[in-house]
mmCIF file with all atom_site columns, C-alpha atoms in Angstrom:
data_model
loop_
_atom_site.group_PDB
_atom_site.id
_atom_site.type_symbol
_atom_site.label_atom_id
_atom_site.label_alt_id
_atom_site.label_comp_id
_atom_site.label_asym_id
_atom_site.label_entity_id
_atom_site.label_seq_id
_atom_site.pdbx_PDB_ins_code
_atom_site.Cartn_x
_atom_site.Cartn_y
_atom_site.Cartn_z
_atom_site.occupancy
_atom_site.B_iso_or_equiv
_atom_site.pdbx_formal_charge
_atom_site.auth_seq_id
_atom_site.auth_comp_id
_atom_site.auth_asym_id
_atom_site.auth_atom_id
_atom_site.pdbx_PDB_model_num
ATOM 1  C CA . MET A 1 1  ? 0.000   0.000  0.000  1.00 67.00 ? 554 MET A CA 1
ATOM 2  C CA . ALA A 1 2  ? 1.441   3.363  -1.040 1.00 88.00 ? 555 ALA A CA 1
ATOM 3  C CA . ARG A 1 3  ? 1.600   6.215  1.444  1.00 94.00 ? 556 ARG A CA 1
ATOM 4  C CA . LYS A 1 4  ? -0.651  9.197  0.641  1.00 97.00 ? 557 LYS A CA 1
ATOM 5  C CA . TYR A 1 5  ? -0.475  12.828 1.787  1.00 97.00 ? 558 TYR A CA 1
ATOM 6  C CA . ILE A 1 6  ? -2.132  16.234 1.743  1.00 96.00 ? 559 ILE A CA 1
ATOM 7  C CA . ASP A 1 7  ? -0.063  19.397 2.135  1.00 95.00 ? 560 ASP A CA 1
ATOM 8  C CA . CYS A 1 8  ? -1.657  22.606 3.472  1.00 92.00 ? 561 CYS A CA 1
ATOM 9  C CA . ARG A 1 9  ? 1.027   24.663 1.726  1.00 91.00 ? 562 ARG A CA 1
ATOM 10 C CA . GLU A 1 10 ? -0.901  24.009 -1.505 1.00 90.00 ? 563 GLU A CA 1
ATOM 11 C CA . PHE A 1 11 ? -3.869  26.005 -0.164 1.00 84.00 ? 564 PHE A CA 1
ATOM 12 C CA . PRO A 1 12 ? -3.016  29.672 0.286  1.00 79.00 ? 565 PRO A CA 1
ATOM 13 C CA . SER A 1 13 ? -4.320  31.128 3.520  1.00 79.00 ? 566 SER A CA 1
ATOM 14 C CA . GLU A 1 14 ? -3.654  34.096 5.751  1.00 82.00 ? 567 GLU A CA 1
ATOM 15 C CA . MET A 1 15 ? -2.115  31.858 8.391  1.00 86.00 ? 568 MET A CA 1
ATOM 16 C CA . LYS A 1 16 ? 0.379   30.335 5.917  1.00 88.00 ? 569 LYS A CA 1
ATOM 17 C CA . CYS A 1 17 ? -0.157  26.832 7.330  1.00 92.00 ? 570 CYS A CA 1
ATOM 18 C CA . THR A 1 18 ? 2.726   24.422 6.688  1.00 92.00 ? 571 THR A CA 1
ATOM 19 C CA . VAL A 1 19 ? 1.094   21.214 7.973  1.00 94.00 ? 572 VAL A CA 1
ATOM 20 C CA . SER A 1 20 ? 1.379   18.043 5.907  1.00 95.00 ? 573 SER A CA 1
ATOM 21 C CA . ILE A 1 21 ? -0.696  15.003 6.819  1.00 96.00 ? 574 ILE A CA 1
ATOM 22 C CA . SER A 1 22 ? 0.053   11.483 5.604  1.00 95.00 ? 575 SER A CA 1
ATOM 23 C CA . ALA A 1 23 ? -1.545  8.074  6.031  1.00 96.00 ? 576 ALA A CA 1
ATOM 24 C CA . ASP A 1 24 ? -1.636  4.647  4.417  1.00 95.00 ? 577 ASP A CA 1
ATOM 25 C CA . SER A 1 25 ? -5.375  4.706  3.711  1.00 95.00 ? 578 SER A CA 1
ATOM 26 C CA . GLU A 1 26 ? -7.284  7.385  1.839  1.00 96.00 ? 579 GLU A CA 1
ATOM 27 C CA . GLU A 1 27 ? -10.146 7.296  4.328  1.00 97.00 ? 580 GLU A CA 1
ATOM 28 C CA . GLU A 1 28 ? -7.838  7.845  7.301  1.00 97.00 ? 581 GLU A CA 1
ATOM 29 C CA . LEU A 1 29 ? -6.116  10.692 5.472  1.00 98.00 ? 582 LEU A CA 1
ATOM 30 C CA . VAL A 1 30 ? -9.381  12.415 4.540  1.00 98.00 ? 583 VAL A CA 1
ATOM 31 C CA . ASN A 1 31 ? -10.665 12.152 8.111  1.00 98.00 ? 584 ASN A CA 1
ATOM 32 C CA . ALA A 1 32 ? -7.457  13.624 9.559  1.00 98.00 ? 585 ALA A CA 1
ATOM 33 C CA . ALA A 1 33 ? -7.298  16.400 6.963  1.00 97.00 ? 586 ALA A CA 1
ATOM 34 C CA . VAL A 1 34 ? -10.942 17.352 7.532  1.00 97.00 ? 587 VAL A CA 1
ATOM 35 C CA . GLN A 1 35 ? -10.391 17.420 11.303 1.00 97.00 ? 588 GLN A CA 1
ATOM 36 C CA . HIS A 1 36 ? -7.415  19.749 10.766 1.00 96.00 ? 589 HIS A CA 1
ATOM 37 C CA . ALA A 1 37 ? -9.307  21.965 8.321  1.00 95.00 ? 590 ALA A CA 1
ATOM 38 C CA . THR A 1 38 ? -12.317 22.353 10.603 1.00 95.00 ? 591 THR A CA 1
ATOM 39 C CA . ALA A 1 39 ? -10.333 22.907 13.813 1.00 95.00 ? 592 ALA A CA 1
ATOM 40 C CA . VAL A 1 40 ? -7.622  25.185 12.435 1.00 93.00 ? 593 VAL A CA 1
ATOM 41 C CA . HIS A 1 41 ? -9.026  26.782 9.292  1.00 93.00 ? 594 HIS A CA 1
ATOM 42 C CA . GLY A 1 42 ? -12.723 27.021 10.180 1.00 92.00 ? 595 GLY A CA 1
ATOM 43 C CA . GLN A 1 43 ? -13.922 24.888 7.271  1.00 93.00 ? 596 GLN A CA 1
ATOM 44 C CA . LYS A 1 44 ? -17.265 23.112 7.438  1.00 96.00 ? 597 LYS A CA 1
ATOM 45 C CA . ASP A 1 45 ? -17.303 19.305 7.238  1.00 98.00 ? 598 ASP A CA 1
ATOM 46 C CA . THR A 1 46 ? -19.579 18.774 4.238  1.00 98.00 ? 599 THR A CA 1
ATOM 47 C CA . PRO A 1 47 ? -19.654 16.101 1.534  1.00 98.00 ? 600 PRO A CA 1
ATOM 48 C CA . GLU A 1 48 ? -18.540 18.741 -0.972 1.00 97.00 ? 601 GLU A CA 1
ATOM 49 C CA . PHE A 1 49 ? -15.558 19.723 1.163  1.00 96.00 ? 602 PHE A CA 1
ATOM 50 C CA . ARG A 1 50 ? -14.562 16.075 1.614  1.00 97.00 ? 603 ARG A CA 1
ATOM 51 C CA . MET A 1 51 ? -14.645 15.695 -2.187 1.00 97.00 ? 604 MET A CA 1
ATOM 52 C CA . GLU A 1 52 ? -12.262 18.657 -2.523 1.00 94.00 ? 605 GLU A CA 1
ATOM 53 C CA . VAL A 1 53 ? -9.959  17.132 0.097  1.00 95.00 ? 606 VAL A CA 1
ATOM 54 C CA . ARG A 1 54 ? -9.882  13.845 -1.850 1.00 97.00 ? 607 ARG A CA 1
ATOM 55 C CA . LYS A 1 55 ? -8.820  15.751 -4.985 1.00 96.00 ? 608 LYS A CA 1
ATOM 56 C CA . ALA A 1 56 ? -5.794  17.128 -3.078 1.00 95.00 ? 609 ALA A CA 1
ATOM 57 C CA . ILE A 1 57 ? -4.374  13.690 -2.199 1.00 97.00 ? 610 ILE A CA 1
ATOM 58 C CA . HIS A 1 58 ? -0.924  12.827 -3.538 1.00 97.00 ? 611 HIS A CA 1
ATOM 59 C CA . GLN A 1 59 ? 0.954   9.537  -3.579 1.00 95.00 ? 612 GLN A CA 1
ATOM 60 C CA . GLY A 1 60 ? 4.185   9.246  -1.614 1.00 92.00 ? 613 GLY A CA 1
ATOM 61 C CA . MET A 1 61 ? 5.544   11.611 1.027  1.00 86.00 ? 614 MET A CA 1
ATOM 62 C CA . PRO A 1 62 ? 5.425   15.430 1.095  1.00 81.00 ? 615 PRO A CA 1
ATOM 63 C CA . ALA A 1 63 ? 8.512   17.421 0.144  1.00 79.00 ? 616 ALA A CA 1
ATOM 64 C CA . ALA A 1 64 ? 10.534  18.868 2.993  1.00 72.00 ? 617 ALA A CA 1
#
């Protein structure tokens, strides 16, 4: 199973978030990324937002 990640640096924001989240499963990654986005960035956990999060998933590990 390939590692997957989402990198907040790809989403410009006023807070200039540098968090990267990685996981082995897509579902685990989406759940963690949505938790981060709602708690830190004030996003709403909606089906549409989860779809956008899924589109931001990359294979491998984030760049340093």
